[in-house]
Tab-separated table of N, CA and C and ligand atoms in Angstrom:
chain	number	residue	atom	x	y	z
B	237	MET	N	0.843	-1.185	0.000
B	237	MET	CA	0.000	0.000	0.000
B	237	MET	C	0.880	1.236	0.000
B	238	LYS	N	0.579	2.142	-0.940
B	238	LYS	CA	1.347	3.380	-1.023
B	238	LYS	C	0.426	4.540	-0.673
B	239	VAL	N	0.851	5.353	0.294
B	239	VAL	CA	0.010	6.459	0.740
B	239	VAL	C	0.818	7.741	0.716
B	240	ILE	N	0.231	8.812	0.183
B	240	ILE	CA	0.887	10.113	0.336
B	240	ILE	C	0.001	10.986	1.220
B	241	ILE	N	0.666	11.756	2.058
B	241	ILE	CA	-0.019	12.677	2.967
B	241	ILE	C	0.456	14.076	2.608
B	242	ILE	N	-0.482	14.981	2.410
B	242	ILE	CA	-0.118	16.350	2.034
B	242	ILE	C	-0.244	17.236	3.269
B	243	GLY	N	0.901	17.736	3.722
B	243	GLY	CA	0.931	18.606	4.892
B	243	GLY	C	1.442	17.880	6.119
B	244	ALA	N	2.421	18.500	6.790
B	244	ALA	CA	3.074	17.842	7.936
B	244	ALA	C	2.730	18.533	9.243
B	245	SER	N	1.460	18.940	9.390
B	245	SER	CA	1.077	19.508	10.680
B	245	SER	C	0.341	18.432	11.494
B	246	HIS	N	-0.566	18.830	12.370
B	246	HIS	CA	-1.233	17.874	13.264
B	246	HIS	C	-1.852	16.712	12.486
B	247	CYS	N	-2.608	17.058	11.494
B	247	CYS	CA	-3.356	16.040	10.756
B	247	CYS	C	-2.416	15.077	10.025
B	248	GLY	N	-1.412	15.633	9.344
B	248	GLY	CA	-0.469	14.794	8.608
B	248	GLY	C	0.308	13.882	9.538
B	249	HIS	N	0.731	14.444	10.660
B	249	HIS	CA	1.494	13.677	11.640
B	249	HIS	C	0.672	12.514	12.183
B	250	GLN	N	-0.551	12.821	12.618
B	250	GLN	CA	-1.398	11.789	13.229
B	250	GLN	C	-1.763	10.711	12.205
B	251	SER	N	-2.025	11.147	10.962
B	251	SER	CA	-2.355	10.177	9.902
B	251	SER	C	-1.192	9.221	9.673
B	252	ALA	N	0.021	9.777	9.626
B	252	ALA	CA	1.205	8.940	9.383
B	252	ALA	C	1.395	7.945	10.525
B	253	LEU	N	1.253	8.409	11.765
B	253	LEU	CA	1.428	7.508	12.912
B	253	LEU	C	0.418	6.368	12.879
B	254	GLU	N	-0.826	6.733	12.611
B	254	GLU	CA	-1.903	5.735	12.582
B	254	GLU	C	-1.635	4.691	11.489
B	255	LEU	N	-1.269	5.166	10.303
B	255	LEU	CA	-1.009	4.246	9.194
B	255	LEU	C	0.183	3.341	9.495
B	256	LEU	N	1.265	3.930	10.005
B	256	LEU	CA	2.473	3.140	10.239
B	256	LEU	C	2.285	2.158	11.394
B	257	ASP	N	1.430	2.522	12.345
B	257	ASP	CA	1.135	1.592	13.442
B	257	ASP	C	0.296	0.413	12.969
B	258	LYS	N	-0.749	0.721	12.177
B	258	LYS	CA	-1.684	-0.339	11.773
B	258	LYS	C	-1.221	-1.106	10.545
B	259	HIS	N	-0.401	-0.458	9.715
B	259	HIS	CA	0.083	-1.093	8.480
B	259	HIS	C	1.597	-0.857	8.378
B	260	PRO	N	2.377	-1.582	9.166
B	260	PRO	CA	3.826	-1.323	9.205
B	260	PRO	C	4.511	-1.468	7.845
B	261	ASP	N	3.902	-2.213	6.919
B	261	ASP	CA	4.526	-2.390	5.602
B	261	ASP	C	4.111	-1.311	4.601
B	262	ALA	N	3.221	-0.417	5.005
B	262	ALA	CA	2.755	0.615	4.073
B	262	ALA	C	3.903	1.559	3.712
B	263	ASP	N	3.853	2.039	2.469
B	263	ASP	CA	4.843	2.996	1.971
B	263	ASP	C	4.231	4.397	2.150
B	264	VAL	N	4.605	5.049	3.254
B	264	VAL	CA	3.962	6.318	3.624
B	264	VAL	C	4.934	7.484	3.425
B	265	THR	N	4.508	8.469	2.657
B	265	THR	CA	5.341	9.666	2.437
B	265	THR	C	4.520	10.915	2.742
B	266	ILE	N	5.097	11.789	3.563
B	266	ILE	CA	4.465	13.084	3.846
B	266	ILE	C	5.159	14.134	2.989
B	267	TYR	N	4.367	14.936	2.270
B	267	TYR	CA	4.906	16.060	1.512
B	267	TYR	C	4.525	17.351	2.223
B	268	GLU	N	5.523	18.170	2.518
B	268	GLU	CA	5.289	19.439	3.222
B	268	GLU	C	5.883	20.574	2.392
B	269	LYS	N	5.072	21.584	2.090
B	269	LYS	CA	5.588	22.661	1.226
B	269	LYS	C	6.572	23.581	1.952
B	270	GLY	N	6.447	23.664	3.272
B	270	GLY	CA	7.343	24.551	4.016
B	270	GLY	C	8.687	23.894	4.294
B	271	ASP	N	9.624	24.720	4.801
B	271	ASP	CA	10.938	24.158	5.126
B	271	ASP	C	11.017	23.733	6.591
B	272	PHE	N	9.951	24.010	7.358
B	272	PHE	CA	9.928	23.626	8.778
B	272	PHE	C	8.864	22.557	8.938
B	273	VAL	N	9.303	21.356	9.250
B	273	VAL	CA	8.358	20.239	9.332
B	273	VAL	C	7.615	20.260	10.654
B	274	SER	N	6.290	20.188	10.531
B	274	SER	CA	5.406	20.064	11.681
B	274	SER	C	5.409	21.275	12.599
B	275	PHE	N	5.205	22.442	12.003
B	275	PHE	CA	5.063	23.661	12.801
B	275	PHE	C	3.823	23.543	13.679
B	276	LEU	N	4.011	23.786	14.969
B	276	LEU	CA	2.918	23.642	15.929
B	276	LEU	C	2.282	25.021	16.129
B	277	SER	N	1.241	25.307	15.355
B	277	SER	CA	0.671	26.663	15.378
B	277	SER	C	0.233	27.069	16.779
B	278	CYS	N	-0.308	26.101	17.526
B	278	CYS	CA	-0.753	26.454	18.880
B	278	CYS	C	0.437	26.629	19.833
B	279	GLY	N	1.653	26.335	19.372
B	279	GLY	CA	2.827	26.560	20.216
B	279	GLY	C	3.389	27.961	20.094
B	280	MET	N	2.833	28.761	19.147
B	280	MET	CA	3.358	30.124	18.951
B	280	MET	C	3.285	30.927	20.240
B	281	GLN	N	2.156	30.773	20.936
B	281	GLN	CA	1.965	31.520	22.181
B	281	GLN	C	3.038	31.145	23.215
B	282	LEU	N	3.336	29.830	23.297
B	282	LEU	CA	4.354	29.373	24.251
B	282	LEU	C	5.706	29.988	23.928
B	283	PHE	N	6.001	30.092	22.616
B	283	PHE	CA	7.279	30.676	22.208
B	283	PHE	C	7.314	32.168	22.550
B	284	LEU	N	6.238	32.869	22.245
B	284	LEU	CA	6.197	34.308	22.503
B	284	LEU	C	6.243	34.617	24.001
B	285	GLU	N	5.749	33.698	24.805
B	285	GLU	CA	5.782	33.893	26.262
B	285	GLU	C	7.067	33.348	26.890
B	286	ASP	N	8.022	32.950	26.016
B	286	ASP	CA	9.308	32.417	26.499
B	286	ASP	C	9.160	31.139	27.326
B	287	LYS	N	8.069	30.388	27.090
B	287	LYS	CA	7.899	29.122	27.804
B	287	LYS	C	8.602	27.986	27.069
B	288	VAL	N	8.922	28.244	25.797
B	288	VAL	CA	9.699	27.297	25.001
B	288	VAL	C	10.972	28.032	24.607
B	289	SER	N	12.123	27.431	24.882
B	289	SER	CA	13.372	28.184	24.697
B	289	SER	C	13.782	28.314	23.229
B	290	GLY	N	13.612	27.265	22.450
B	290	GLY	CA	14.081	27.329	21.059
B	290	GLY	C	12.932	27.208	20.081
B	291	VAL	N	12.994	27.985	19.006
B	291	VAL	CA	11.917	27.935	18.006
B	291	VAL	C	11.843	26.544	17.369
B	292	ASP	N	12.960	25.831	17.372
B	292	ASP	CA	13.002	24.490	16.796
B	292	ASP	C	12.149	23.494	17.591
B	293	ASP	N	11.809	23.877	18.826
B	293	ASP	CA	10.996	22.983	19.661
B	293	ASP	C	9.500	23.153	19.398
B	294	VAL	N	9.127	24.191	18.630
B	294	VAL	CA	7.702	24.455	18.398
B	294	VAL	C	7.237	23.577	17.237
B	295	ARG	N	7.173	22.325	17.484
B	295	ARG	CA	6.772	21.358	16.463
B	295	ARG	C	6.222	20.100	17.117
B	296	ASN	N	5.439	19.346	16.331
B	296	ASN	CA	4.929	18.063	16.819
B	296	ASN	C	5.971	16.969	16.730
B	297	PHE	N	6.709	16.985	15.648
B	297	PHE	CA	7.668	15.902	15.414
B	297	PHE	C	8.771	16.380	14.488
B	298	LYS	N	9.873	15.633	14.496
B	298	LYS	CA	10.965	15.879	13.553
B	298	LYS	C	10.900	14.785	12.495
B	299	PRO	N	11.428	15.044	11.287
B	299	PRO	CA	11.368	14.020	10.238
B	299	PRO	C	11.894	12.667	10.713
B	300	GLU	N	12.943	12.678	11.545
B	300	GLU	CA	13.522	11.407	12.010
B	300	GLU	C	12.507	10.553	12.774
B	301	ASP	N	11.566	11.238	13.457
B	301	ASP	CA	10.571	10.485	14.247
B	301	ASP	C	9.705	9.613	13.337
B	302	ILE	N	9.392	10.121	12.159
B	302	ILE	CA	8.579	9.346	11.206
B	302	ILE	C	9.467	8.344	10.471
B	303	GLU	N	10.700	8.784	10.133
B	303	GLU	CA	11.594	7.914	9.374
B	303	GLU	C	11.968	6.659	10.153
B	304	LYS	N	12.116	6.796	11.471
B	304	LYS	CA	12.494	5.585	12.223
B	304	LYS	C	11.334	4.596	12.323
B	305	ARG	N	10.133	5.050	11.990
B	305	ARG	CA	8.981	4.131	11.928
B	305	ARG	C	8.773	3.601	10.508
B	306	GLY	N	9.634	4.019	9.586
B	306	GLY	CA	9.546	3.499	8.217
B	306	GLY	C	8.884	4.438	7.230
B	307	GLY	N	8.452	5.624	7.680
B	307	GLY	CA	7.842	6.596	6.767
B	307	GLY	C	8.881	7.534	6.174
B	308	LYS	N	8.447	8.353	5.212
B	308	LYS	CA	9.349	9.336	4.598
B	308	LYS	C	8.732	10.722	4.723
B	309	VAL	N	9.577	11.731	4.867
B	309	VAL	CA	9.090	13.106	4.954
B	309	VAL	C	9.869	13.940	3.951
B	310	LYS	N	9.137	14.597	3.060
B	310	LYS	CA	9.802	15.456	2.073
B	310	LYS	C	9.358	16.894	2.311
B	311	SER	N	10.269	17.700	2.884
B	311	SER	CA	9.927	19.110	3.092
B	311	SER	C	10.288	19.898	1.844
B	312	GLN	N	9.787	21.117	1.752
B	312	GLN	CA	9.949	21.984	0.582
B	312	GLN	C	9.470	21.268	-0.693
B	313	HIS	N	8.379	20.520	-0.533
B	313	HIS	CA	7.747	19.840	-1.664
B	313	HIS	C	6.273	20.220	-1.669
B	314	GLU	N	5.916	21.169	-2.522
B	314	GLU	CA	4.514	21.568	-2.604
B	314	GLU	C	3.777	20.674	-3.593
B	315	VAL	N	2.682	20.074	-3.147
B	315	VAL	CA	1.877	19.239	-4.047
B	315	VAL	C	0.974	20.164	-4.850
B	316	LEU	N	1.115	20.110	-6.166
B	316	LEU	CA	0.338	21.002	-7.035
B	316	LEU	C	-0.903	20.319	-7.574
B	317	SER	N	-0.840	18.995	-7.723
B	317	SER	CA	-2.009	18.241	-8.176
B	317	SER	C	-1.749	16.765	-7.884
B	318	PHE	N	-2.808	15.976	-7.918
B	318	PHE	CA	-2.628	14.525	-7.828
B	318	PHE	C	-3.742	13.858	-8.612
B	319	ASP	N	-3.450	12.645	-9.083
B	319	ASP	CA	-4.394	11.912	-9.914
B	319	ASP	C	-4.853	10.679	-9.121
B	320	ALA	N	-5.952	10.824	-8.403
B	320	ALA	CA	-6.418	9.729	-7.542
B	320	ALA	C	-6.816	8.510	-8.365
B	321	ASP	N	-7.412	8.716	-9.550
B	321	ASP	CA	-7.866	7.583	-10.366
B	321	ASP	C	-6.701	6.697	-10.789
B	322	LYS	N	-5.607	7.323	-11.170
B	322	LYS	CA	-4.437	6.543	-11.619
B	322	LYS	C	-3.493	6.225	-10.469
B	323	LYS	N	-3.859	6.678	-9.266
B	323	LYS	CA	-3.017	6.451	-8.077
B	323	LYS	C	-1.595	6.963	-8.289
T	218	LIG	C1	-2.653	30.431	17.801
T	218	LIG	C2	-3.274	29.057	17.675
T	218	LIG	C3	-3.562	28.334	18.845
T	218	LIG	C4	-4.152	27.066	18.755
T	218	LIG	N1	-4.394	26.376	19.914
T	218	LIG	C5	-4.900	25.130	19.859
T	218	LIG	C6	-5.103	24.363	21.067
T	218	LIG	O1	-4.808	24.820	22.169
T	218	LIG	N2	-5.624	23.121	20.953
T	218	LIG	C7	-5.956	22.563	19.733
T	218	LIG	O2	-6.429	21.428	19.695
T	218	LIG	N3	-5.769	23.269	18.585
T	218	LIG	C8	-5.242	24.521	18.612
T	218	LIG	N4	-5.045	25.228	17.449
T	218	LIG	C9	-5.473	24.642	16.183
T	218	LIG	C10	-4.488	23.629	15.664
T	218	LIG	O3	-3.183	24.163	15.627
T	218	LIG	C11	-4.971	23.287	14.257
T	218	LIG	O4	-6.187	22.606	14.374
T	218	LIG	C12	-3.980	22.419	13.533
T	218	LIG	O5	-2.807	23.148	13.260
T	218	LIG	C13	-4.595	21.939	12.259
T	218	LIG	O6	-3.670	21.070	11.693
T	218	LIG	P1	-3.827	20.563	10.212
T	218	LIG	O7	-2.810	19.481	10.052
T	218	LIG	O8	-5.230	20.194	9.935
T	218	LIG	O9	-3.549	21.815	9.255
T	218	LIG	P2	-2.484	22.975	9.213
T	218	LIG	O10	-1.915	23.278	10.568
T	218	LIG	O11	-3.171	24.041	8.451
T	218	LIG	O12	-1.284	22.394	8.341
T	218	LIG	C14	-1.340	22.145	6.995
T	218	LIG	C15	0.066	21.812	6.520
T	218	LIG	O13	-0.001	21.463	5.162
T	218	LIG	C16	0.997	22.155	4.427
T	218	LIG	N5	0.477	22.282	3.069
T	218	LIG	C17	-0.645	22.960	2.698
T	218	LIG	N6	-0.838	22.838	1.359
T	218	LIG	C18	0.183	22.050	0.881
T	218	LIG	C19	0.535	21.551	-0.428
T	218	LIG	N7	-0.193	21.828	-1.515
T	218	LIG	N8	1.638	20.767	-0.566
T	218	LIG	C20	2.392	20.470	0.545
T	218	LIG	N9	2.112	20.910	1.801
T	218	LIG	C21	1.017	21.689	1.968
T	218	LIG	C22	1.189	23.471	5.175
T	218	LIG	O14	2.446	24.038	4.911
T	218	LIG	C23	1.015	23.017	6.634
T	218	LIG	O15	2.250	22.574	7.195
T	218	LIG	C24	-4.464	26.492	17.482
T	218	LIG	C25	-4.157	27.209	16.317
T	218	LIG	C26	-3.572	28.478	16.392
T	218	LIG	C27	-3.266	29.224	15.106
């Protein structure tokens, strides 16, 4: 099974975890258009209030977290279209 996930925020992260847990052999790739994988939008407040020391910590996960479960993460890859019929 080959799955692509568009966007590496909360939804993309949770989808990848669920798929990799239930289907360890699935070929899962997350495409993220930004250069910062898994920006935690609700963490902005914590950063501005100095409750999080580094901006790099304002995220759900790092690419390595998905890669060690067998998934792939491609940042700076904007999906412009996809052909669901032809997979
Ligand atoms: C200030 C603030 C505080 C919040 N506080 C909370 C809270 O306390 N609790 C809570 O539950 N929720 C909170 N939220 C909401 C929560 O952050 C959002 O529900 C969550 O970010 C939604 O995640 P998402 O994955 O659906 O989409 P998004 O966060 O919108 O992410 C979409 C991702 O897809 C990427 N993308 C989009 N189009 C493409 C494309 N064509 N190709 C490749 N990549 C693409 C984007 O770059 C982005 O990384 C807060 C949000 C904000 C802004």
